[in-house]
Every structure is written in structure tokens, then in C-alpha cells.
Amino acid sequence: MPDTTHTAVTTAVELLGESTSKTNGTLRSTPKQQTLKPSEPAELGSGKPKKKYRHVAALHWKNQPSCISHEAAVSPSFLGFRNLLVLVVIVMNLRLVVENFMKYGVLICISCHDVRRQDVVLGALLYALIPIHLLAAYIIEVVAAQQARGAIGRRQRSDAGVRTPENAKDRREFNATWTYIAVAHTINASLCLGITNVVVYFYIHHPGIGTLCELHAIIVWLKNCSYAFTNRDLRHAMLHPTSPNLLPEMYLACPYPQNITFQNLAYFWWAPTLVYQPVYPRTSHIRWIFVMKRTLEVIGLSVFIWLTSAQYASPLLRNSLDKMAILDLPSILERLMKLSTISLVIWLAGFFALFQSFMNALAEITRFGDRNFYGDWWNSTDLQTYWSTWNKPVYHFMRRHIFSPLVGRGWGPQTASAMVFVFSGFLHELAVGVPTHNILGVAFFGMVVQLPLIMITRPLTRIEGITGKVIGNCIFWISFCLVGQPLAALLYFFAWQAKYGSVSRTYHA
Amino acid sequence: MPDTTHTAVTTAVELLGESTSKTNGTLRSTPKQQTLKPSEPAELGSGKPKKKYRHVAALHWKNQPSCISHEAAVSPSFLGFRNLLVLVVIVMNLRLVVENFMKYGVLICISCHDVRRQDVVLGALLYALIPIHLLAAYIIEVVAAQQARGAIGRRQRSDAGVRTPENAKDRREFNATWTYIAVAHTINASLCLGITNVVVYFYIHHPGIGTLCELHAIIVWLKNCSYAFTNRDLRHAMLHPTSPNLLPEMYLACPYPQNITFQNLAYFWWAPTLVYQPVYPRTSHIRWIFVMKRTLEVIGLSVFIWLTSAQYASPLLRNSLDKMAILDLPSILERLMKLSTISLVIWLAGFFALFQSFMNALAEITRFGDRNFYGDWWNSTDLQTYWSTWNKPVYHFMRRHIFSPLVGRGWGPQTASAMVFVFSGFLHELAVGVPTHNILGVAFFGMVVQLPLIMITRPLTRIEGITGKVIGNCIFWISFCLVGQPLAALLYFFAWQAKYGSVSRTYHA
């Protein structure tokens, strides 16, 4: 049977032409549809003889498959379903908001926070005293710089201007001095971390205040280390000059030991970086409007995080306690899944508040030019990419002061990388375990378990096409945001409650 | 201050080069990042003099904005968040599955369905008898065709082969005959719908059986109408032949009155269309594998819909009854939002089962060539597009037998379109109100309210760029799938329960 005939086509086109103005409203019309309606809308009621018999139009005039069949030449766009997905997420969460309100009413309560006086005083004192260790590091470096200047002077006097290459005596001399300085730095830095740990663990009950102090101590400790290591290399380079110059050329603007000034250290103290450089790229002026906007973002997001935690996360955590106690696995799973969305939202808000808003505001105030605080980690297709892009300040520290030196000493990159994660796990456990007074090892384990996960996800990035990348990206989201974080939160909260009961007065009733 | 220097760049590139293999694993790396890491990974531990001082590398060597800042030259891809969105929807729903199971256990129960014997017998009888009206329509058309053949014969004898143009007498004659035939068809079609309505409304208690009968009656009624209208025009065209031929050329394969055969009608009866054509595009053979696959899809999706309704939708509907009774608006809103996701899933599964799987299977068995049963309605940017693409069989009927003839009589397209929606509302109310024994008018209203919604969404498609289209698409999803459907389901369910109590034995306890 002939598939189509001219008249049938014309009639169908004319009839369907009337609907062209509606049908081309789809987000993307398939070429198949376009062949059906190529003409402009025919004027209606024009009384053309062709239109006399309106009940006979051949609407079925050719063989064609359904548009989502495999036989269809062009598969249609599914963009509308993406919009639906976004709407469904909004509606589902809006429902949970309504449900939460009907169940609990408003849980937000400023006066309910049970903050002890001792916590506030001790916390403030600790917070203010931690930077003293940076001052101590500065004094150590001043002494070291004087020694180095002395050595240069002695050498210049004895050699009368003739430069000799580095010899065994030189190295012995440098190493002996470095040993004393290194010991001084180690004692200073260890005290910084040690004192904070002891005070927070034993004397600061409130986990929030404890976390602030602990994080501050860790940051100052890392800055301390970077300051010491960098100046060691700068000093060595000054004592043993080579041609070509082995130092970054931008450092020529402030060569060692000119960088050992209090002002230079103070800038490093406030600059949004953990990596010490004598010279940083700087902007020409402070845009105060920019600072204001970022500050408002920090405030807005902090309030948002507080409201979300108080209204949604905390009743959820509380409700999971009895299920955790009797190890009711389906219920724990259900709690974990409910918690995962909330912790994800809090995490994303926190990331934005800290790495985009706060760090940019701080960088603007300090005229710090390099705002590369994070990459597009949300697209990570393997976990290594995530860990090297979400927190660039820490990543930079780890590469410059742990990974790179270890590799320089002959370690394999895998082993050096493992070392970085073990060290990072140690810091994470300090940051979480000490303020919650529960060294569970979960945070440590969470970091160390990244190593096998990295091994698993690495081959996925090598798969041709997008499939492997999407799988890798999903593994990243699931392992990190949908399982790892809420599970860790649940465990530390459970351990806290088991040890102390609630921190808030509302729940004592 | 100079922004970058050669050495700094080289050092940074070398250092960061080590991580190139990891960082290029992102879904799309920004050009900014690529300028940072242009080189192949430098071999580690190669002992190059450049690498001697590993703690001094200038990681901050140029001014650059954060990648999601407005100042960034290229904004990064956010593809990873799309993956996250899908995962969040999965996790949120999985949680609801677990929660539902913990609350209710397994609610699926075949023996619990309280189907009365009278319902089954009456329903089966009714279902079997409805096609008799098609047979009656056939007999009416046979008589009409005989009359037409007689008229042609008489005219040929009297005019002795001389063709005259249509005159007043001719038209009067045709119209008089058409009046009798039209009355006969009207009585027959009205009986088809009327008897079913009375039996279903008064004698078939179970809404499922009632809906099946009612839908069958509506389909047969529409086929009846199309058969009568089309043959009227074909007959007129035969009695008043013109040049050029005003009928679709493909009909020449089976000119009137050769199409008035039982076989031709029987094909129309089973064909997946509501629009009668003497000739349809046909495929050459039946692919039984295709039929089998589609049938399995229908079975699988039907089971899925049944399980979902029993396990998720029905307890939800039941739980909303007391809130509906006291008009507790926040609770009703919460129920509505929870219901919307489930009804959406059921609706999408039902759409696929009916329009893709069932209709394709039926088309394959009947070798019906035109499988254009639906367009890509999910991308609809206005509601008119949705209504003209989601259900092509009904849309074709409405255009050919209501919209087009009304426009031909001088109605404006808007008024004709309004008429179509009013008629459609009437049919929807029959399909929903009669089997549930509650003519609430909600289904009718739901269709009629589309007219203002179409007016609102039409201007959106004319907005430049994608924004208007996305808004239009979201309005479509919200108005139709997230509000309209679940609200209607809730109202009819409430009315049913208010009148009869539960249909299932499980809930009597």
C-alpha cells in the first residue's frame, strides 16, 4: 500500500498547520514533527474548497514510530523532566518543612543554649592566646636569621669575596643550626596544639566553642609549620647561592632575611592561606562594597545554618538516639537517609559561607590577590579530584610541605599520598573528636578510607564517554555527602549524648 | 607589583603538574585551570635542581578570582549538582519507602479486595455489550450507503450520464436523508453512553470495574461519532463529485461506499485511534517479539502501579480523611504534597503503560502504521502544547470533529477551543464522577480551568531565551501533576469515603 499521497499530505499539513503555533512551543521540537508542520498556520475559515469536508481529513497518513521508541530516528529532549526533578525536590522538602512544623512547632530558641560561663571565658582566652605561638615562631626565625647573617659575614671575611660551592663543612654547620631551630619550632608548634587540646578536651564543655578554638589552633599550627619550613629553605638558599636562582623570581622583591619582619609575619597570620610566601600577589585596593556583600553572605548563611540545625537536624538526631541504642538497623538507615539531605544542605551552605564568602572577604581586606580557594569540586569524577579541589588552602599546604618533600626523598607518590591522608585524618580527628570529648576515630577512619575509595574511582575516569564520569561523580556524592557525613554526625552525636545527655535546655523537659 | 614572573610560573606549573592526572578528571575543567596545568605530569623525584627547595614553591603567584565569583571569566559547569539532585530524589524516596514499611508493613493483599459478584457479572456483561452500538452504527451506515447508491443510480438514469453541479434539490434531498441517519446515529450513540452511565452509576459499586466500563463506553461512543461524521462527508463527496477531488488521495484505495463493510468497521473498532478513516497506513507484518516486549511492559507497569497505589497512595489518602473533614489546611497541604510525588509516579507509569506500551502493542497486532500516540509533552512550555501532545488519539478526534467544523462554521479559534475543553471536561467528569458515584464537577472544572491557564502560559513562550520556557514548563508541571491531579484524587476519594466508607476489607477492622 502506498504510504502517503500528495492530497493526504496536503490535507494533513493544512489541518495540523492550524496547531503549529501551539506545537512549536515545546522546548525542542523534533525534526520528525517539523516535517509534519512545515507551513505557516493556514488562515482559519478561509472557505477554501479544500476545507469543505472537515470530518474526512486523513490524520493517519504515514507509518511512524512513537517518539520514545527505539525505532524513532531522533530521540526527543527530556529537558522537561529535569525541571520536574527540581520541582519534586522542592515540593518534597517543603512538605518536610510543614510536617516538621506540625510535629515540633518552632524549635529555635536563643536563650535555650546552655553555655557555661567557664566555657566562654576559657574559650575566649584560648582563642586570643593561640597566635602567641606565631610570635614565638617569629622570634625563633629572627635568631636564625641573625645566625645566618653572621655566617655569611664570617664567610665573606674569610673567603674575601671568593664564593666556594657548598661543601661538607657548610652543610654540617647549616644542619647543626637547623637542628636547634627545628627543635625550637617543634616545641613551640606542639605546645600550640597540645595546650589547646588539653584545655578543650578537659575544660571546655560546649562543643561549638571547643571546635572554634581547636580549628584556630590547627590553622595557627599549620601556619607555624609552613613559616618554619619555608624560611629554612630560604635560609639555605641564601647561604648557598647558585646560578640560576633556585627560588621563585617573585621572591626577589623581598629576599631572605628581609622577610623576617613582624609586619611580614602579621600579614601571613591574617592572609587566607596556610602556605607561607615572603611575597604574595596583591590587589591594588580594597573594594569595601565587595567586603560588605561577602560579610552579609556570611551572616545570612550562618543564620540559615543555625536555623536549619536547630529546627531540622537536632530533632532528627535526637529521635535517632533510641534506635542507635538498640541497633535497629532499618530505623538507623531511615534516620541516616533523612539526615543526609539536611546535612548536605548545611554542608553546602557552610562551604559557600566559608570558602566563597568569608575567604573572599578576608582576601579583599588583606588585598590578597589569589582567590583560588576551591575548584569545581562538585563535578569531581573521582575522590582524588575532590580532595584536591574542595579546600585549596589545606591542599596547597599538604602538597608543598608533605607530599612534595616526601616524593623528593624518594617516596612513591602513592605512599606519599597515603601519608597525606593519614596526617589529614589525624587533624580531622583532632578537630571533631577533641571538642566533642570523644576520640572515636571515626573522622580519622573517614579520611583513611578515602585511599581505597580513590583507588576504586580512579579507573572510572578513564572510561570512554560520560558514563564512567557520571558513576564516579555519583560515588563521590554518595560516599561523601549522603553517607559519610551524616553517619559521622550521627556517631559523634550519639557518643556525645551517651556521655553527657543533651546540650540544650529544651530537651531536658 | 608585577603579577607573575617566569620562575614562579614554571615552579608552580611543575609542582601542580604532578596533579594534572587527577585534576583533569573533572567533568569539564575550566580554561583558567588549564592555563595553570598545561604540561604533562613532571616525573617525580627526578632530582632536577629546580626541585631542590620544595618548601618554597610560590603557589600563590597571580591575582585570580574564585571560580563561582561574578568576576570569573568562565563560570564553571554545575553538571555535578544535577547528579546530586537525582541522588537526593532517590534517597528521599527510598527513605519514604523504609518509613512506610516500618509504619504499615506490607499492605498489598489480593484477597482483601472486596469485589461484589454483581459488579463482576454486570461489568463483564456491559463491557461485552458496548461494542454492539458500533454494530448498530454499521447497520445505519449500510442503509445510508444503499440509499446513496440508489440516488446515484436514479440520477444517472435521469441525467443519462450528464453531470450537473450540486443544486438546491440535491442538497435538500441529501440533508433530509442525513437527518434520519443523524437521528438514528444520535439515538444509538446516546444509548451507548446512557445505558453505561445508568448501569455503572446505580448498579456497579466497585469504582475500578466501573471506570473500565465507562472508559470503554466513551471510546466506543467517540468511535461511533467519528464513523458517522466521516461517512456523512464521504457520502456527500460521492453524491457531489468535484474536480479536483476534495478527499484525501489515500482514500482512493477504498472509495465510498466500498468502505461500508463489517471488516472495515471491525478494523476501526480495534485500531488504536478514535478517528475513522476508510484507509490507514499499515505495516507489512506483525513483529511478535515487539508485541511480547510491549505486553510485558504493560504487565510490569500495571503491577508496579497496583503495588504503589496499595502500599503508598492508599494509606496516605486514608490518613488525610480526618484532616479533610475538619478542613485542617496545613495538614491537607502536607498530605497534598506527599501525595503529589506518588501520584506523579503512578501517572508517569500509567502514561507509559497506556500510550507507549499498550497502544504500540495494539498497533503492532493490528498492523496500524501511525504510532504517533503522543508528542514530547514533558517539554511543554504552555498548557495548550501539553493538551495537544499528551493524548494524540483524543486530540485528533477533537480537532477533526469539533474544533475544525466549528471553525469552518465561522467560530473563532478561541471559542472553538473553549468548546473543546468544555466537551472534554464533560467526558472527564463522566469517566471519573460516574464510577465513583460522585458527580462533583471537579474533573469538569479541572478541564475548564485549563482555558485561563492556557491564556496565562501562552505569553511565556514568546519571551526571548530559555527563561519563559522554563517558567512555562514549571507552571505546567505544578498545575497539572503536582497540584491538579493529587487534589482531584483527594477530593474524589474523600467524597467516596464520605458516602460509602472503605472499599477494602483491611480498613474495616
PDB file of C-alpha atoms in Angstrom, chain B residues 2-229:
ATOM      1  CA  PRO B   2      54.317  42.579  38.796  1.00  0.00           C
ATOM      2  CA  ASP B   3      51.655  39.955  38.770  1.00  0.00           C
ATOM      3  CA  THR B   4      53.659  36.914  37.796  1.00  0.00           C
ATOM      4  CA  THR B   5      57.219  36.133  36.961  1.00  0.00           C
ATOM      5  CA  HIS B   6      58.610  33.441  34.754  1.00  0.00           C
ATOM      6  CA  THR B   7      60.228  31.407  37.506  1.00  0.00           C
ATOM      7  CA  ALA B   8      57.178  31.488  39.688  1.00  0.00           C
ATOM      8  CA  VAL B   9      55.065  30.258  36.818  1.00  0.00           C
ATOM      9  CA  THR B  10      57.478  27.494  35.988  1.00  0.00           C
ATOM     10  CA  THR B  11      57.732  26.344  39.580  1.00  0.00           C
ATOM     11  CA  ALA B  12      54.013  26.441  40.096  1.00  0.00           C
ATOM     12  CA  VAL B  13      53.421  24.581  36.861  1.00  0.00           C
ATOM     13  CA  GLU B  14      55.960  21.949  37.752  1.00  0.00           C
ATOM     14  CA  LEU B  15      54.559  21.499  41.202  1.00  0.00           C
ATOM     15  CA  LEU B  16      50.975  21.458  40.155  1.00  0.00           C
ATOM     16  CA  GLY B  17      51.872  19.425  37.092  1.00  0.00           C
ATOM     17  CA  GLU B  18      52.164  16.444  39.375  1.00  0.00           C
ATOM     18  CA  SER B  19      48.460  16.661  39.993  1.00  0.00           C
ATOM     19  CA  THR B  20      47.415  17.111  36.378  1.00  0.00           C
ATOM     20  CA  SER B  21      46.382  13.499  36.008  1.00  0.00           C
ATOM     21  CA  LYS B  22      43.984  13.951  38.909  1.00  0.00           C
ATOM     22  CA  THR B  23      42.653  17.418  38.259  1.00  0.00           C
ATOM     23  CA  ASN B  24      41.696  16.831  34.654  1.00  0.00           C
ATOM     24  CA  GLY B  25      39.298  14.203  35.920  1.00  0.00           C
ATOM     25  CA  THR B  26      36.605  16.847  36.455  1.00  0.00           C
ATOM     26  CA  LEU B  27      33.595  16.696  34.150  1.00  0.00           C
ATOM     27  CA  ARG B  28      34.663  19.908  32.482  1.00  0.00           C
ATOM     28  CA  SER B  29      37.812  21.741  33.522  1.00  0.00           C
ATOM     29  CA  THR B  30      37.710  25.482  33.141  1.00  0.00           C
ATOM     30  CA  PRO B  31      40.130  27.109  30.726  1.00  0.00           C
ATOM     31  CA  LYS B  32      41.542  29.013  33.700  1.00  0.00           C
ATOM     32  CA  GLN B  33      42.653  25.763  35.266  1.00  0.00           C
ATOM     33  CA  GLN B  34      44.077  24.554  32.012  1.00  0.00           C
ATOM     34  CA  THR B  35      46.390  27.542  31.787  1.00  0.00           C
ATOM     35  CA  LEU B  36      47.703  26.536  35.201  1.00  0.00           C
ATOM     36  CA  LYS B  37      48.451  22.963  34.205  1.00  0.00           C
ATOM     37  CA  PRO B  38      49.438  22.884  30.572  1.00  0.00           C
ATOM     38  CA  SER B  39      52.289  20.410  30.874  1.00  0.00           C
ATOM     39  CA  GLU B  40      52.314  16.652  31.137  1.00  0.00           C
ATOM     40  CA  PRO B  41      52.909  15.412  34.698  1.00  0.00           C
ATOM     41  CA  ALA B  42      56.532  16.067  35.531  1.00  0.00           C
ATOM     42  CA  GLU B  43      58.332  12.912  36.571  1.00  0.00           C
ATOM     43  CA  LEU B  44      58.614  12.816  40.341  1.00  0.00           C
ATOM     44  CA  GLY B  45      61.880  12.553  42.199  1.00  0.00           C
ATOM     45  CA  SER B  46      63.869  13.315  39.057  1.00  0.00           C
ATOM     46  CA  GLY B  47      66.353  15.249  41.167  1.00  0.00           C
ATOM     47  CA  LYS B  48      66.279  18.319  38.917  1.00  0.00           C
ATOM     48  CA  PRO B  49      67.974  21.263  40.689  1.00  0.00           C
ATOM     49  CA  LYS B  50      64.774  23.304  40.316  1.00  0.00           C
ATOM     50  CA  LYS B  51      63.170  20.899  42.780  1.00  0.00           C
ATOM     51  CA  LYS B  52      65.788  21.275  45.456  1.00  0.00           C
ATOM     52  CA  TYR B  53      63.786  23.663  47.630  1.00  0.00           C
ATOM     53  CA  ARG B  54      60.391  22.025  47.944  1.00  0.00           C
ATOM     54  CA  HIS B  55      59.078  24.182  50.776  1.00  0.00           C
ATOM     55  CA  VAL B  56      59.384  27.488  48.925  1.00  0.00           C
ATOM     56  CA  ALA B  57      57.222  26.922  45.827  1.00  0.00           C
ATOM     57  CA  ALA B  58      55.156  30.042  45.021  1.00  0.00           C
ATOM     58  CA  LEU B  59      51.672  28.517  44.966  1.00  0.00           C
ATOM     59  CA  HIS B  60      50.127  31.983  45.059  1.00  0.00           C
ATOM     60  CA  TRP B  61      51.643  33.623  42.007  1.00  0.00           C
ATOM     61  CA  LYS B  62      48.888  35.598  40.308  1.00  0.00           C
ATOM     62  CA  ASN B  63      45.707  37.501  41.017  1.00  0.00           C
ATOM     63  CA  GLN B  64      42.644  35.396  40.225  1.00  0.00           C
ATOM     64  CA  PRO B  65      39.002  35.364  41.369  1.00  0.00           C
ATOM     65  CA  SER B  66      37.226  32.356  42.905  1.00  0.00           C
ATOM     66  CA  CYS B  67      35.588  30.228  40.236  1.00  0.00           C
ATOM     67  CA  ILE B  68      31.968  30.931  41.216  1.00  0.00           C
ATOM     68  CA  SER B  69      32.577  34.671  41.644  1.00  0.00           C
ATOM     69  CA  HIS B  70      30.932  37.011  39.181  1.00  0.00           C
ATOM     70  CA  GLU B  71      34.397  38.242  38.215  1.00  0.00           C
ATOM     71  CA  ALA B  72      35.485  34.813  36.958  1.00  0.00           C
ATOM     72  CA  ALA B  73      35.985  34.866  33.196  1.00  0.00           C
ATOM     73  CA  VAL B  74      34.327  31.487  32.685  1.00  0.00           C
ATOM     74  CA  SER B  75      31.708  30.200  35.072  1.00  0.00           C
ATOM     75  CA  PRO B  76      32.260  26.517  35.881  1.00  0.00           C
ATOM     76  CA  SER B  77      29.971  23.652  34.911  1.00  0.00           C
ATOM     77  CA  PHE B  78      27.366  22.710  37.504  1.00  0.00           C
ATOM     78  CA  LEU B  79      26.690  19.299  35.999  1.00  0.00           C
ATOM     79  CA  GLY B  80      27.688  17.575  39.236  1.00  0.00           C
ATOM     80  CA  PHE B  81      24.755  19.200  41.020  1.00  0.00           C
ATOM     81  CA  ARG B  82      22.380  17.630  38.508  1.00  0.00           C
ATOM     82  CA  ASN B  83      23.714  14.212  39.510  1.00  0.00           C
ATOM     83  CA  LEU B  84      23.323  15.212  43.162  1.00  0.00           C
ATOM     84  CA  LEU B  85      19.707  16.211  42.522  1.00  0.00           C
ATOM     85  CA  VAL B  86      18.889  12.794  41.069  1.00  0.00           C
ATOM     86  CA  LEU B  87      20.610  11.098  44.007  1.00  0.00           C
ATOM     87  CA  VAL B  88      18.734  13.248  46.535  1.00  0.00           C
ATOM     88  CA  VAL B  89      15.391  12.363  44.934  1.00  0.00           C
ATOM     89  CA  ILE B  90      16.314   8.671  45.063  1.00  0.00           C
ATOM     90  CA  VAL B  91      17.476   8.834  48.676  1.00  0.00           C
ATOM     91  CA  MET B  92      14.461  10.871  49.824  1.00  0.00           C
ATOM     92  CA  ASN B  93      12.066   8.413  48.235  1.00  0.00           C
ATOM     93  CA  LEU B  94      13.983   5.391  49.466  1.00  0.00           C
ATOM     94  CA  ARG B  95      13.661   6.817  52.951  1.00  0.00           C
ATOM     95  CA  LEU B  96       9.907   7.177  52.499  1.00  0.00           C
ATOM     96  CA  VAL B  97       9.786   3.532  51.389  1.00  0.00           C
ATOM     97  CA  VAL B  98      11.607   2.455  54.551  1.00  0.00           C
ATOM     98  CA  GLU B  99       9.436   4.727  56.720  1.00  0.00           C
ATOM     99  CA  ASN B 100       6.276   3.410  55.078  1.00  0.00           C
ATOM    100  CA  PHE B 101       7.386  -0.177  55.665  1.00  0.00           C
ATOM    101  CA  MET B 102       8.161   0.490  59.333  1.00  0.00           C
ATOM    102  CA  LYS B 103       4.768   2.178  59.790  1.00  0.00           C
ATOM    103  CA  TYR B 104       2.494  -0.149  57.865  1.00  0.00           C
ATOM    104  CA  GLY B 105       4.405  -3.302  56.966  1.00  0.00           C
ATOM    105  CA  VAL B 106       3.166  -4.851  53.724  1.00  0.00           C
ATOM    106  CA  LEU B 107      -0.267  -3.560  52.723  1.00  0.00           C
ATOM    107  CA  ILE B 108      -0.520  -5.442  49.458  1.00  0.00           C
ATOM    108  CA  CYS B 109      -3.232  -8.068  49.723  1.00  0.00           C
ATOM    109  CA  ILE B 110      -5.057  -9.699  46.839  1.00  0.00           C
ATOM    110  CA  SER B 111      -7.830 -11.348  48.882  1.00  0.00           C
ATOM    111  CA  CYS B 112      -8.625  -8.057  50.601  1.00  0.00           C
ATOM    112  CA  HIS B 113     -10.290  -6.560  47.555  1.00  0.00           C
ATOM    113  CA  ASP B 114     -13.982  -6.502  48.286  1.00  0.00           C
ATOM    114  CA  VAL B 115     -15.374  -7.106  44.781  1.00  0.00           C
ATOM    115  CA  ARG B 116     -19.091  -7.932  44.723  1.00  0.00           C
ATOM    116  CA  ARG B 117     -20.327 -10.719  42.472  1.00  0.00           C
ATOM    117  CA  GLN B 118     -22.946  -8.386  40.969  1.00  0.00           C
ATOM    118  CA  ASP B 119     -20.231  -5.911  39.987  1.00  0.00           C
ATOM    119  CA  VAL B 120     -18.171  -8.521  38.156  1.00  0.00           C
ATOM    120  CA  VAL B 121     -21.154 -10.032  36.300  1.00  0.00           C
ATOM    121  CA  LEU B 122     -22.719  -6.712  35.367  1.00  0.00           C
ATOM    122  CA  GLY B 123     -19.356  -5.199  34.437  1.00  0.00           C
ATOM    123  CA  ALA B 124     -18.378  -8.102  32.174  1.00  0.00           C
ATOM    124  CA  LEU B 125     -21.821  -8.077  30.537  1.00  0.00           C
ATOM    125  CA  LEU B 126     -21.715  -4.334  29.987  1.00  0.00           C
ATOM    126  CA  TYR B 127     -18.158  -4.450  28.674  1.00  0.00           C
ATOM    127  CA  ALA B 128     -19.102  -7.144  26.170  1.00  0.00           C
ATOM    128  CA  LEU B 129     -22.309  -5.436  25.050  1.00  0.00           C
ATOM    129  CA  ILE B 130     -20.947  -1.919  24.468  1.00  0.00           C
ATOM    130  CA  PRO B 131     -19.468  -2.750  21.014  1.00  0.00           C
ATOM    131  CA  ILE B 132     -22.992  -3.679  19.846  1.00  0.00           C
ATOM    132  CA  HIS B 133     -23.528   0.047  19.328  1.00  0.00           C
ATOM    133  CA  LEU B 134     -20.740   0.013  16.759  1.00  0.00           C
ATOM    134  CA  LEU B 135     -22.602  -2.801  15.011  1.00  0.00           C
ATOM    135  CA  ALA B 136     -25.759  -0.670  15.087  1.00  0.00           C
ATOM    136  CA  ALA B 137     -23.821   2.254  13.606  1.00  0.00           C
ATOM    137  CA  TYR B 138     -22.619  -0.103  10.885  1.00  0.00           C
ATOM    138  CA  ILE B 139     -26.191  -1.158  10.059  1.00  0.00           C
ATOM    139  CA  ILE B 140     -27.275   2.511   9.901  1.00  0.00           C
ATOM    140  CA  GLU B 141     -24.399   3.231   7.511  1.00  0.00           C
ATOM    141  CA  VAL B 142     -25.264   0.210   5.362  1.00  0.00           C
ATOM    142  CA  VAL B 143     -28.797   1.616   4.947  1.00  0.00           C
ATOM    143  CA  ALA B 144     -27.432   5.092   4.213  1.00  0.00           C
ATOM    144  CA  ALA B 145     -24.999   3.681   1.643  1.00  0.00           C
ATOM    145  CA  GLN B 146     -27.794   1.771  -0.081  1.00  0.00           C
ATOM    146  CA  GLN B 147     -29.855   4.986  -0.260  1.00  0.00           C
ATOM    147  CA  ALA B 148     -26.870   6.865  -1.669  1.00  0.00           C
ATOM    148  CA  ARG B 149     -26.261   4.118  -4.245  1.00  0.00           C
ATOM    149  CA  GLY B 150     -29.972   4.342  -5.168  1.00  0.00           C
ATOM    150  CA  ALA B 151     -29.790   8.121  -5.524  1.00  0.00           C
ATOM    151  CA  ILE B 152     -26.727   7.849  -7.762  1.00  0.00           C
ATOM    152  CA  GLY B 153     -28.494   5.191  -9.870  1.00  0.00           C
ATOM    153  CA  ARG B 154     -31.665   7.294 -10.232  1.00  0.00           C
ATOM    154  CA  ARG B 155     -29.670  10.389 -11.105  1.00  0.00           C
ATOM    155  CA  GLN B 156     -27.574   8.505 -13.641  1.00  0.00           C
ATOM    156  CA  ARG B 157     -30.719   7.136 -15.290  1.00  0.00           C
ATOM    157  CA  SER B 158     -32.467  10.565 -15.420  1.00  0.00           C
ATOM    158  CA  ASP B 159     -29.435  12.635 -16.417  1.00  0.00           C
ATOM    159  CA  ALA B 160     -28.201   9.956 -18.832  1.00  0.00           C
ATOM    160  CA  GLY B 161     -24.665  10.486 -17.785  1.00  0.00           C
ATOM    161  CA  VAL B 162     -24.678  14.265 -17.807  1.00  0.00           C
ATOM    162  CA  ARG B 163     -23.236  15.553 -14.551  1.00  0.00           C
ATOM    163  CA  THR B 164     -24.857  18.647 -13.113  1.00  0.00           C
ATOM    164  CA  PRO B 165     -23.375  20.748 -10.321  1.00  0.00           C
ATOM    165  CA  GLU B 166     -24.917  20.468  -6.846  1.00  0.00           C
ATOM    166  CA  ASN B 167     -28.274  22.238  -6.801  1.00  0.00           C
ATOM    167  CA  ALA B 168     -30.862  23.106  -4.141  1.00  0.00           C
ATOM    168  CA  LYS B 169     -32.887  19.953  -4.705  1.00  0.00           C
ATOM    169  CA  ASP B 170     -29.850  17.778  -4.346  1.00  0.00           C
ATOM    170  CA  ARG B 171     -28.872  19.444  -1.119  1.00  0.00           C
ATOM    171  CA  ARG B 172     -32.392  19.205   0.292  1.00  0.00           C
ATOM    172  CA  GLU B 173     -32.512  15.558  -0.592  1.00  0.00           C
ATOM    173  CA  PHE B 174     -29.116  14.847   0.979  1.00  0.00           C
ATOM    174  CA  ASN B 175     -29.993  16.794   4.104  1.00  0.00           C
ATOM    175  CA  ALA B 176     -33.327  15.037   4.573  1.00  0.00           C
ATOM    176  CA  THR B 177     -31.659  11.653   4.359  1.00  0.00           C
ATOM    177  CA  TRP B 178     -28.839  12.811   6.631  1.00  0.00           C
ATOM    178  CA  THR B 179     -31.408  13.960   9.200  1.00  0.00           C
ATOM    179  CA  TYR B 180     -32.848  10.439   9.509  1.00  0.00           C
ATOM    180  CA  ILE B 181     -29.401   8.887   9.622  1.00  0.00           C
ATOM    181  CA  ALA B 182     -28.180  11.501  12.105  1.00  0.00           C
ATOM    182  CA  VAL B 183     -31.153  10.871  14.375  1.00  0.00           C
ATOM    183  CA  ALA B 184     -30.520   7.130  14.195  1.00  0.00           C
ATOM    184  CA  HIS B 185     -26.819   7.618  14.980  1.00  0.00           C
ATOM    185  CA  THR B 186     -27.603  10.036  17.813  1.00  0.00           C
ATOM    186  CA  ILE B 187     -30.059   7.617  19.416  1.00  0.00           C
ATOM    187  CA  ASN B 188     -27.591   4.757  19.040  1.00  0.00           C
ATOM    188  CA  ALA B 189     -24.617   6.700  20.406  1.00  0.00           C
ATOM    189  CA  SER B 190     -26.615   8.248  23.243  1.00  0.00           C
ATOM    190  CA  LEU B 191     -27.869   4.812  24.249  1.00  0.00           C
ATOM    191  CA  CYS B 192     -24.260   3.579  24.303  1.00  0.00           C
ATOM    192  CA  LEU B 193     -23.259   6.284  26.765  1.00  0.00           C
ATOM    193  CA  GLY B 194     -26.596   6.496  28.589  1.00  0.00           C
ATOM    194  CA  ILE B 195     -27.021   2.809  29.386  1.00  0.00           C
ATOM    195  CA  THR B 196     -23.432   2.556  30.605  1.00  0.00           C
ATOM    196  CA  ASN B 197     -23.820   5.626  32.792  1.00  0.00           C
ATOM    197  CA  VAL B 198     -27.003   4.343  34.408  1.00  0.00           C
ATOM    198  CA  VAL B 199     -25.665   0.824  34.990  1.00  0.00           C
ATOM    199  CA  VAL B 200     -22.292   1.993  36.307  1.00  0.00           C
ATOM    200  CA  TYR B 201     -23.716   4.742  38.482  1.00  0.00           C
ATOM    201  CA  PHE B 202     -26.548   2.736  40.033  1.00  0.00           C
ATOM    202  CA  TYR B 203     -25.525  -0.921  39.851  1.00  0.00           C
ATOM    203  CA  ILE B 204     -21.728  -1.241  39.764  1.00  0.00           C
ATOM    204  CA  HIS B 205     -20.335  -0.402  43.182  1.00  0.00           C
ATOM    205  CA  HIS B 206     -16.618  -1.044  42.597  1.00  0.00           C
ATOM    206  CA  PRO B 207     -15.006   2.072  41.118  1.00  0.00           C
ATOM    207  CA  GLY B 208     -12.329   0.108  39.244  1.00  0.00           C
ATOM    208  CA  ILE B 209     -14.801  -2.047  37.304  1.00  0.00           C
ATOM    209  CA  GLY B 210     -16.992   0.995  36.776  1.00  0.00           C
ATOM    210  CA  THR B 211     -14.112   3.011  35.350  1.00  0.00           C
ATOM    211  CA  LEU B 212     -13.191   0.244  32.914  1.00  0.00           C
ATOM    212  CA  CYS B 213     -16.797   0.053  31.610  1.00  0.00           C
ATOM    213  CA  GLU B 214     -17.174   3.808  31.483  1.00  0.00           C
ATOM    214  CA  LEU B 215     -13.913   4.318  29.569  1.00  0.00           C
ATOM    215  CA  HIS B 216     -14.862   1.564  27.148  1.00  0.00           C
ATOM    216  CA  ALA B 217     -18.250   3.207  26.555  1.00  0.00           C
ATOM    217  CA  ILE B 218     -16.673   6.624  25.976  1.00  0.00           C
ATOM    218  CA  ILE B 219     -14.166   5.189  23.495  1.00  0.00           C
ATOM    219  CA  VAL B 220     -16.883   3.328  21.580  1.00  0.00           C
ATOM    220  CA  TRP B 221     -19.068   6.435  21.658  1.00  0.00           C
ATOM    221  CA  LEU B 222     -16.277   8.564  20.189  1.00  0.00           C
ATOM    222  CA  LYS B 223     -15.559   5.932  17.535  1.00  0.00           C
ATOM    223  CA  ASN B 224     -19.275   5.867  16.752  1.00  0.00           C
ATOM    224  CA  CYS B 225     -19.363   9.637  16.285  1.00  0.00           C
ATOM    225  CA  SER B 226     -16.265   9.657  14.110  1.00  0.00           C
ATOM    226  CA  TYR B 227     -17.643   6.807  11.984  1.00  0.00           C
ATOM    227  CA  ALA B 228     -20.943   8.644  11.434  1.00  0.00           C
ATOM    228  CA  PHE B 229     -19.411  12.073  10.689  1.00  0.00           C
TER     229      PHE B 229
END
